[in-house]
Structure formats: structure tokens, C-alpha cells
mmCIF file of C-alpha atoms in Angstrom:
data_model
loop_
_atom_site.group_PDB
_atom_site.id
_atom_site.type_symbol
_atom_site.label_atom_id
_atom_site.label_comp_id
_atom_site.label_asym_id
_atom_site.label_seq_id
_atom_site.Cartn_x
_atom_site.Cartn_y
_atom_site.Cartn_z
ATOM 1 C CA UNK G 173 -12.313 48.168 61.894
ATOM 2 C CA UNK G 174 -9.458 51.190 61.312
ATOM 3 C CA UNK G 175 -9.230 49.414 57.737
ATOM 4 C CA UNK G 176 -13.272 49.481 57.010
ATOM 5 C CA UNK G 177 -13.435 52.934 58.741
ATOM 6 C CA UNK G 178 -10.687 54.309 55.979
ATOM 7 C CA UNK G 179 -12.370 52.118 53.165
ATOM 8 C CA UNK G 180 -15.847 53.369 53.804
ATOM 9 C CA UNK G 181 -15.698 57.042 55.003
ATOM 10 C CA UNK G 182 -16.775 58.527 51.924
ATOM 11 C CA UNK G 183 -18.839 60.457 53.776
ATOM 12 C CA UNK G 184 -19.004 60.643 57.888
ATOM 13 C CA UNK G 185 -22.705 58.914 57.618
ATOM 14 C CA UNK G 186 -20.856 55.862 56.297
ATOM 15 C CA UNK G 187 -17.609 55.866 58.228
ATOM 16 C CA UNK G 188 -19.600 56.000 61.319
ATOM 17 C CA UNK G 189 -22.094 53.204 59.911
ATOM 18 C CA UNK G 190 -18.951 50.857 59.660
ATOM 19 C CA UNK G 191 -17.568 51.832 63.207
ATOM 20 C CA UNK G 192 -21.388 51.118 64.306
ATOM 21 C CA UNK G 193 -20.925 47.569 62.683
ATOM 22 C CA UNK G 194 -17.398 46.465 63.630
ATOM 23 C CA UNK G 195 -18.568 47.372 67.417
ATOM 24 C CA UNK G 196 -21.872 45.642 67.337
ATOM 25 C CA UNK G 197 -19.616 42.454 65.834
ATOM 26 C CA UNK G 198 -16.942 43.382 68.834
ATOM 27 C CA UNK G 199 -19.855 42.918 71.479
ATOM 28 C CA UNK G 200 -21.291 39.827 69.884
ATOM 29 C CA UNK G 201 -17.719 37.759 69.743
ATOM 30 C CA UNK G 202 -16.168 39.303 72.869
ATOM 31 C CA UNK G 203 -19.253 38.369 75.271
ATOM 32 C CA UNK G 204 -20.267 35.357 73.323
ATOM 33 C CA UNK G 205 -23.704 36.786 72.581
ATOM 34 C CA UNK G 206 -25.871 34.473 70.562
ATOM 35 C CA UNK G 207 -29.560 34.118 70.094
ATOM 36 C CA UNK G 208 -29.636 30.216 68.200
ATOM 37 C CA UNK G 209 -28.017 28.574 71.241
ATOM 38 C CA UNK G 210 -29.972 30.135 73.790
ATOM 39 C CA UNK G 211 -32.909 28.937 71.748
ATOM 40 C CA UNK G 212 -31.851 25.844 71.205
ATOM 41 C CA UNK G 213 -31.411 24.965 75.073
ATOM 42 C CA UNK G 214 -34.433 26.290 76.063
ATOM 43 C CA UNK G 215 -36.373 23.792 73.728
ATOM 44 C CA UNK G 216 -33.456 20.878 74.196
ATOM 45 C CA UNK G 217 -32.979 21.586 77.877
ATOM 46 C CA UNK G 218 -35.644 23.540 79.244
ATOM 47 C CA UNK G 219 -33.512 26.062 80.780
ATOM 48 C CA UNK G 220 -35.135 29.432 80.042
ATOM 49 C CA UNK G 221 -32.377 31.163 81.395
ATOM 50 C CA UNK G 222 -30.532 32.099 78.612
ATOM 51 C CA UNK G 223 -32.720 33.880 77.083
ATOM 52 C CA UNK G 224 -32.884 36.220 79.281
ATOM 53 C CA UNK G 225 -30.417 38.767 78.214
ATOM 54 C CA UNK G 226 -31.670 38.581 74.556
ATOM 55 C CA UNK G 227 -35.313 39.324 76.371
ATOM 56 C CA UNK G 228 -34.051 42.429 77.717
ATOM 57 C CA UNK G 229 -32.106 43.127 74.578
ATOM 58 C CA UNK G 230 -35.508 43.121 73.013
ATOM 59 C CA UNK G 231 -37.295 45.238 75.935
ATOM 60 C CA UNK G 232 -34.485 47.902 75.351
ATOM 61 C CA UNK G 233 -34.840 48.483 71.797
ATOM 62 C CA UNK G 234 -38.557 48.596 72.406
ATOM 63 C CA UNK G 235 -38.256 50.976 74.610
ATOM 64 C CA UNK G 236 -35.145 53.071 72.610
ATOM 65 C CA UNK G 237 -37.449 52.867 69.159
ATOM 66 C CA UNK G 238 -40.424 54.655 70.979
ATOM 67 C CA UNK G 239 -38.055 57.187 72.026
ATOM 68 C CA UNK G 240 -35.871 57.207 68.686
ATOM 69 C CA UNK G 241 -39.857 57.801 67.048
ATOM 70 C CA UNK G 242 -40.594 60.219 69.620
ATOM 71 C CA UNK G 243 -37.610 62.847 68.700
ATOM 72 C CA UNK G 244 -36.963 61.990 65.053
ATOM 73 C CA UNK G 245 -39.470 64.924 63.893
ATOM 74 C CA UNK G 246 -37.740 67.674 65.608
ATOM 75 C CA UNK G 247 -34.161 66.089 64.959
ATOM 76 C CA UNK G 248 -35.321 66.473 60.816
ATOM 77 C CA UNK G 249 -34.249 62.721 60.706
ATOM 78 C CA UNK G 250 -36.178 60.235 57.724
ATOM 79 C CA UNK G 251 -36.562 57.001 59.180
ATOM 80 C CA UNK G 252 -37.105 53.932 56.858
ATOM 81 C CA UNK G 253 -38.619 51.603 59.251
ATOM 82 C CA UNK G 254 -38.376 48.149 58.213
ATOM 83 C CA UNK G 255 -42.216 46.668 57.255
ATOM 84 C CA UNK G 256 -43.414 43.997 56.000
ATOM 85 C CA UNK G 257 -47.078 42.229 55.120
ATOM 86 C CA UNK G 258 -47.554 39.146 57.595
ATOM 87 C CA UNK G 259 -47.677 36.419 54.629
ATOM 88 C CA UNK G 260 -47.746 33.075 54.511
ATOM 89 C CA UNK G 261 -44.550 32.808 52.561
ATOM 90 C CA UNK G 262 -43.319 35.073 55.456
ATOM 91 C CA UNK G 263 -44.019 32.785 58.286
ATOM 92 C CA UNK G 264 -42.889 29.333 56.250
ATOM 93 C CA UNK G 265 -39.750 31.598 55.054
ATOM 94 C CA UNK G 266 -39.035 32.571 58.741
ATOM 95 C CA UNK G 267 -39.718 28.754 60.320
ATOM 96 C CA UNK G 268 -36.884 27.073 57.421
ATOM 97 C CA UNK G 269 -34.533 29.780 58.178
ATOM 98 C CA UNK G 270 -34.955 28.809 62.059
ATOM 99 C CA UNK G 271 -34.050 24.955 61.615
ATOM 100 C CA UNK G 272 -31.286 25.897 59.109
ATOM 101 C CA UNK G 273 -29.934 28.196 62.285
ATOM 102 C CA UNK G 274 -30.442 24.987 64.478
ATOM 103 C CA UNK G 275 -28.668 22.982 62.043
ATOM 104 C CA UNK G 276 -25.690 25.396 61.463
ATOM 105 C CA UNK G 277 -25.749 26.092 65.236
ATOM 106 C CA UNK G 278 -25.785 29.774 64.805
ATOM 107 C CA UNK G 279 -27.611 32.353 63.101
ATOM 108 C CA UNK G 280 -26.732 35.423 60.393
ATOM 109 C CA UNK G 281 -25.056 37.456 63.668
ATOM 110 C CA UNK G 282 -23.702 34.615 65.104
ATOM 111 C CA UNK G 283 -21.639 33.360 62.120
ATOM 112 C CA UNK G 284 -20.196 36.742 61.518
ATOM 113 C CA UNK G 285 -18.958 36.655 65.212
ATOM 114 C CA UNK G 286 -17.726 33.147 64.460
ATOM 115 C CA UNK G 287 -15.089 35.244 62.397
ATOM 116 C CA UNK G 288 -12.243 36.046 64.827
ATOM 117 C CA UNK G 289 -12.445 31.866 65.747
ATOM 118 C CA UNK G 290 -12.749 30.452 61.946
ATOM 119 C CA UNK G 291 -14.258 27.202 62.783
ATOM 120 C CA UNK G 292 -14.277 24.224 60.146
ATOM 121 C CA UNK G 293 -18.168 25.237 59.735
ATOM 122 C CA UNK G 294 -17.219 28.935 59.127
ATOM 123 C CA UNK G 295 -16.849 29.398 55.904
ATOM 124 C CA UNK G 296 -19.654 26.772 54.833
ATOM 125 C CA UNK G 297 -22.275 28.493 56.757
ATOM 126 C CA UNK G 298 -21.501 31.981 55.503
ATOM 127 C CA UNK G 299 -21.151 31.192 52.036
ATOM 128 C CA UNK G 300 -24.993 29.266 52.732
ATOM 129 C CA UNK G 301 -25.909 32.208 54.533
ATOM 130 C CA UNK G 302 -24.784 34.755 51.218
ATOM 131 C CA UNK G 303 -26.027 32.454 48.465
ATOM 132 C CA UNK G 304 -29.180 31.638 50.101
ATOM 133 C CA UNK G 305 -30.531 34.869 50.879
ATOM 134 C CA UNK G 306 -29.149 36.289 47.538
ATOM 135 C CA UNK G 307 -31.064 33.698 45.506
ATOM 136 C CA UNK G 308 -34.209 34.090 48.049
ATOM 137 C CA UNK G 309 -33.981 37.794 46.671
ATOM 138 C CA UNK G 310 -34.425 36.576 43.181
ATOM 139 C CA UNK G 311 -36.692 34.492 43.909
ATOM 140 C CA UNK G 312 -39.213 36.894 45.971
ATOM 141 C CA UNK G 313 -41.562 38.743 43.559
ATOM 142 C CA UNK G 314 -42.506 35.510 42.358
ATOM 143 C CA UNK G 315 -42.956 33.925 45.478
ATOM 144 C CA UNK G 316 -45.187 36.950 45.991
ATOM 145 C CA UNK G 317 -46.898 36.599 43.795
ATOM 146 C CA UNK G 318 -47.963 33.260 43.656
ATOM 147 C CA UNK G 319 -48.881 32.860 47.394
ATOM 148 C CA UNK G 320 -51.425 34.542 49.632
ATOM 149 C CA UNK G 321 -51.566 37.951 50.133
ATOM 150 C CA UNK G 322 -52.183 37.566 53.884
ATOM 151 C CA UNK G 323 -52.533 39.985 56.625
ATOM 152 C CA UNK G 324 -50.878 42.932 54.737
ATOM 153 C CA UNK G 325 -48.760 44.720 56.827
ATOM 154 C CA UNK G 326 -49.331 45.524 60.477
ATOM 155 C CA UNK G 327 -48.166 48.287 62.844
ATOM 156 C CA UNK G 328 -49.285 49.451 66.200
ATOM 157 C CA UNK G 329 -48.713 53.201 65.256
ATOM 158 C CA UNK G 330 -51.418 53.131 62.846
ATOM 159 C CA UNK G 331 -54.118 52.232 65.387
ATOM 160 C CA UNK G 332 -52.479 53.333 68.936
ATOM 161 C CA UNK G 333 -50.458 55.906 70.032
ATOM 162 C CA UNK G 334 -46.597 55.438 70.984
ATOM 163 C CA UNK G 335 -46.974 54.670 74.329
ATOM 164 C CA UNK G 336 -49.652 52.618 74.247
ATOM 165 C CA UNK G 337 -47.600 50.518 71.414
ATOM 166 C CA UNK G 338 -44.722 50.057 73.758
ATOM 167 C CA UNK G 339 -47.101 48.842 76.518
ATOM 168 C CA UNK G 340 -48.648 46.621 73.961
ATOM 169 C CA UNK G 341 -45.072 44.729 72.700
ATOM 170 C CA UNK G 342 -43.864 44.971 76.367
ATOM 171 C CA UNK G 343 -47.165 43.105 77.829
ATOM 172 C CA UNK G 344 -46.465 40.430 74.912
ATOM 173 C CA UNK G 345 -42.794 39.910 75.765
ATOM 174 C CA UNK G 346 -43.417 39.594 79.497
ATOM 175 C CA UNK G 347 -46.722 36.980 78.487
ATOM 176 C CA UNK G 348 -44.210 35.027 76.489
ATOM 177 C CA UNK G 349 -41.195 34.828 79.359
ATOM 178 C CA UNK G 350 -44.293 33.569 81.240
ATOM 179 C CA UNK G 351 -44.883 31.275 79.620
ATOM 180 C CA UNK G 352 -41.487 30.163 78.764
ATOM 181 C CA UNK G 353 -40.863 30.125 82.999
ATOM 182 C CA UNK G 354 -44.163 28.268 83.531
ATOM 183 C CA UNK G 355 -43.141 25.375 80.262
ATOM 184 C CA UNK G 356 -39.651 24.887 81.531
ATOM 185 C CA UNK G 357 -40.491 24.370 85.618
ATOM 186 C CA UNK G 358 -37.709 26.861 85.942
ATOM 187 C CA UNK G 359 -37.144 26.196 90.192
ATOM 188 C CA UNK G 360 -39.479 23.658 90.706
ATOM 189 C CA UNK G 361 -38.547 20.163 88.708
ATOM 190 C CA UNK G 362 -34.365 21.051 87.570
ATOM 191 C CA UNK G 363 -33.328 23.127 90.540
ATOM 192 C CA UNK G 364 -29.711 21.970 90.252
ATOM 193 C CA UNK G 365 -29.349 22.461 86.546
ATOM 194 C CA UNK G 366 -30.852 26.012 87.039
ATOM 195 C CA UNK G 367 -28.320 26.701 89.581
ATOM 196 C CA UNK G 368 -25.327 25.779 87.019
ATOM 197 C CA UNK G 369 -26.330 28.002 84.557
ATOM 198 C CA UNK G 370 -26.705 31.421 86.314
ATOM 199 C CA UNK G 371 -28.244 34.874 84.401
ATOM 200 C CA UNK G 372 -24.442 36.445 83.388
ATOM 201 C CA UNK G 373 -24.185 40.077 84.335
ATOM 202 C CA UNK G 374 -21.952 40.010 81.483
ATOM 203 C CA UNK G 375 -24.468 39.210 78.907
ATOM 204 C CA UNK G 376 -27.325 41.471 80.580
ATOM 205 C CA UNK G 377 -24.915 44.274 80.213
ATOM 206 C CA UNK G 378 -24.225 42.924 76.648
ATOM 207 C CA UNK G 379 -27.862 43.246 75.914
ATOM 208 C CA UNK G 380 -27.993 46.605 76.793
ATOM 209 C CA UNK G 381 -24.806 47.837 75.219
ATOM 210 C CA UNK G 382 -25.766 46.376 71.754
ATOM 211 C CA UNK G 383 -29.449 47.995 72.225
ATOM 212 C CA UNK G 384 -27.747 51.163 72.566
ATOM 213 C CA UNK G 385 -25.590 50.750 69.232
ATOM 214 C CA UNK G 386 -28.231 49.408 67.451
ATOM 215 C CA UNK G 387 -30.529 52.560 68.655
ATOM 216 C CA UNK G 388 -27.392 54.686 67.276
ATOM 217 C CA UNK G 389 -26.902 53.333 64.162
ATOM 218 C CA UNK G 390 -30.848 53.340 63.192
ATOM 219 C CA UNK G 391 -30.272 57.229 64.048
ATOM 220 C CA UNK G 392 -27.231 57.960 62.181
ATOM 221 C CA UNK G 393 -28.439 55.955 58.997
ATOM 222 C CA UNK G 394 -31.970 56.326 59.557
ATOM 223 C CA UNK G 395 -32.262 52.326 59.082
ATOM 224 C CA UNK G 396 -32.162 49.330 61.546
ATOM 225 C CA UNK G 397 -30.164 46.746 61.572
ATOM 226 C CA UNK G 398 -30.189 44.050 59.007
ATOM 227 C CA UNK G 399 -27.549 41.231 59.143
ATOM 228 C CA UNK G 400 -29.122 39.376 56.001
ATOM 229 C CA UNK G 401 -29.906 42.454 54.513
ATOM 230 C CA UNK G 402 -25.628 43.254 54.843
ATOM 231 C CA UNK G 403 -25.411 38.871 53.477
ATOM 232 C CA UNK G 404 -27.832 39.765 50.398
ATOM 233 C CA UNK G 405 -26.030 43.341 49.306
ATOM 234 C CA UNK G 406 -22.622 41.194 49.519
ATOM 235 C CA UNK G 407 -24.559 38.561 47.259
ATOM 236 C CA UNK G 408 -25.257 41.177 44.707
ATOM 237 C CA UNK G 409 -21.953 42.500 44.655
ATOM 238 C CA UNK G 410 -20.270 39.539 44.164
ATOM 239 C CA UNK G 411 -23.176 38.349 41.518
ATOM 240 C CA UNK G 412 -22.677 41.918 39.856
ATOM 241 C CA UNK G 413 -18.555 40.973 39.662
ATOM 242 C CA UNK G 414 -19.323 37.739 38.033
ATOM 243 C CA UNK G 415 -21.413 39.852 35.170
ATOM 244 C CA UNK G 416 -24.773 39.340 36.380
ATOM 245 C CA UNK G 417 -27.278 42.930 35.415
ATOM 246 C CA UNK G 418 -29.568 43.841 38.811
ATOM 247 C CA UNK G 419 -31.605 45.918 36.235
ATOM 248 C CA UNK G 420 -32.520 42.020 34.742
ATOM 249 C CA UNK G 421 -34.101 41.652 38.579
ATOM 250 C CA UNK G 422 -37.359 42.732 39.636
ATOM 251 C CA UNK G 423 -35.835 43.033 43.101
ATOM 252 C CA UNK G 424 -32.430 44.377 42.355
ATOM 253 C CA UNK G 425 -34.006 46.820 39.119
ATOM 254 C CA UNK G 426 -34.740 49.571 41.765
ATOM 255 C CA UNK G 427 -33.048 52.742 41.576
ATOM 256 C CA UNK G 428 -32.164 52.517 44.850
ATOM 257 C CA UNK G 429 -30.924 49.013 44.810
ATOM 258 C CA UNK G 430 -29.054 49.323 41.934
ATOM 259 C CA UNK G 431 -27.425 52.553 43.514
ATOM 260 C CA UNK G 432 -26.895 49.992 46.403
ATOM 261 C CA UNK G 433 -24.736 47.625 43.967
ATOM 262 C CA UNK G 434 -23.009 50.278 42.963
ATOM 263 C CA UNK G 435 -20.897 51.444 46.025
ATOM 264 C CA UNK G 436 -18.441 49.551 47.445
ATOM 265 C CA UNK G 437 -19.459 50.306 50.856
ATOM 266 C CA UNK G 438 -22.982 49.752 50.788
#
């Protein structure tokens, strides 16, 4: 972390973005916090329980955004909110990349956590994980192109005030755990396996801590956070190394983009 700190602080925006990141990878390895697994048990196992922490990990930056949205006017900050139109290539994309998580046992977060251990699957799954989503990158304005245009994109804000929005997402994560509890018979058919596996303090507290540097480093950089986003810029830069031109890319041609490619520390 000292290492990327000294590498990256070209400016104190990006010095603190890579403390931001080494702690949010701290908190994920040193309390074991993964979102595949959990998953994975629940529809396995039927043992909801799990997925629990990430629930509240997901009510707290619900909550945090609103208030992040709420200030960032008077703070001067420009927030890039990530957005995207609810496609059909969206929702096939987002189903393939949940059985190749299944598969691989972990997701984007959870194999960089997988680091400090260095498994035999390790280096296979990140390497997937960097070529995949750089080729997917390629590969999206045609993709675009040549499927539906679907639903466009979609945000509360434009039809509801804040607070109404966070009642909105908060209603639909509490209708989901519902129905999770009711699916699983959590306490009523497996009341012995339920009392093996516990809700951790540990990995409520977890939750919350990584809510509250995720809910930092959205206001320092103005961005959220994107693990594959991080998986696709490393893509580019090795790509870029190898002599590959992002101005060739539709995707990559952006100013921006290419500015991206162009820093070390990006």
C-alpha cells in the first residue's frame, strides 16, 4: 500500500484513491468478505444467512449515496454516477458473468482478495477476469449495436425525489430478504444448520466499514467503485504495452479513455 501510495501520488486525489483501494482490499481479505460464496450457499444450501452482511452493505451505501447526493452541490463536488440503459445484452452479459463467478468460486473483489493467499486458481482467474472484460470492451459498441435498445436507462431521481428513492430501493431490498427468508424456511425446516452458521458481528461490521470507504472514495474521486472497471484499464495498459492503438477502438478512442491509458496510475 506505502509502495502504491508513493507510485501514485501524483497528485493527493490519486494518492488517497490508492490508500482508498489497498484498504477496501485490506477489509475484504482480513474479514473474509465475499459476495459469490454467500450466493452460492444460499441457492446450494438454503441458508440465507450469509447474505446478510452484504444486505446491509447494500442498505448502507443506499443510504450514504442519498446523503453523498444530498451535500455534493454545496461541497462544489462533480459526481459521475455510474448509468447504464437496462438492455438485453446487459442482463445476458450480467447472468454469464454470474455462473463464471460460480465456476471460479469468487468474483472480480473476491479474486483480488485471493491475493495475499495465491491459490493454484489465482492467477487463472485473474488473468480470465483481465482478458475477458478487456476484450468485452472491444467488443461492446458492436454488441450495441446489434441488439435491442431496451429500457434505456433508468433512475429514480428523474421521477422522485431523494428520499422517496431511498425508500423505494430500501422497500425492494427488504421485499427481496423476504423472500429469500420465506424460500429458504430459515427456522422452520433446517433449524440446526441455521444454528451452525450464525450472522458474524465481524462481517456486519465489515459491511459497514467498507460502505463507509466506498462512500469516501466516490467523494474524493467523484466516481464509485468499479473492480472490473480497475480489470479493464489494466487490460488496456497491458494491450497498449504490447503495441495495440486505443484510438483504433471505438471504446478506448475517447479522449478521456485514452488519457486513462496514458497514466500509470489510472
Amino acid at each position: 500500500c506505502a509502495g502504491a501510495w508513493f507510485w501514485g501520488a501524483t497528485t493527493v486525489t490519486t494518492g488517497l484513491t490508492w490508500a482508498l483501494g489497498c484498504l477496501i482490499g485490506w477489509i475484504l481479505a482480513r474479514h473474509r468478505f465475499g459476495f459469490s460464496g454467500p450466493i452460492r450457499r444460499a441457492i446450494t444450501n438454503r441458508e440465507p444467512r450469509e447474505l446478510y452482511p452484504m444486505a446491509i452493505l447494500v442498505a448502507a451505501l443506499i443510504v450514504g449515496s442519498a446523503i453523498v447526493l444530498r451535500i455534493s452541490a454545496s461541497l462544489g463536488l462533480n459526481l459521475d454516477l455510474a448509468q447504464a440503459s437496462l438492455r438485453p445484452s446487459l442482463v445476458v452479459g450480467a447472468f454469464l458473468f454470474g455462473i463464471g463467478m460460480q465456476i471460479a468460486g469468487r468474483c472480480g473483489s473476491g479474486t483480488l482478495a485471493s491475493a495475499a493467499e495465491m491459490g493454484p486458481a489465482f492467477p487463472a482467474t485473474l488473468l480470465g477476469l483481465i482478458l475477458g472484460v478487456f476484450v468485452a470492451s472491444l467488443q461492446r459498441p458492436a454488441i450495441e449495436k446489434f441488439t435491442p435498445a431496451g429500457a434505456g436507462i433508468i433512475s429514480l431521481l428523474d421521477f422522485a425525489p431523494i428520499w422517496l428513492a431511498v425508500v423505494i430501493q430500501m422497500g425492494v431490498l427488504g421485499a427481496l430478504l423476504l423472500a429469500l427468508h420465506l424460500w429458504c424456511g430459515h427456522g422452520v425446516q433446517r433449524p440446526q444448520q441455521a444454528d451452525r452458521h450464525p450472522i458474524e458481528t465481524r462481517k456486519i461490521m465489515a459491511g459497514l466499514a467498507l460502505a463507509l470507504v466506498m462512500l469516501a472514495l466516490l467523494l474524493i474521486t467523484g466516481e464509485t467503485w468499479k473492480v472490473l472497471w480497475g480489470l479493464a484499464i489494466s487490460g488496456g495498459h497491458v494491450a497498449k504495452g504490447l503495441g495495440w492503438d486505443p484510438s483504433t477502438s471505438d471504446f478506448w478512442g475517447s479522449p478521456k479513455r485514452v488519457a486513462l491509458l496514458g497514466s500509470p496510475v489510472s
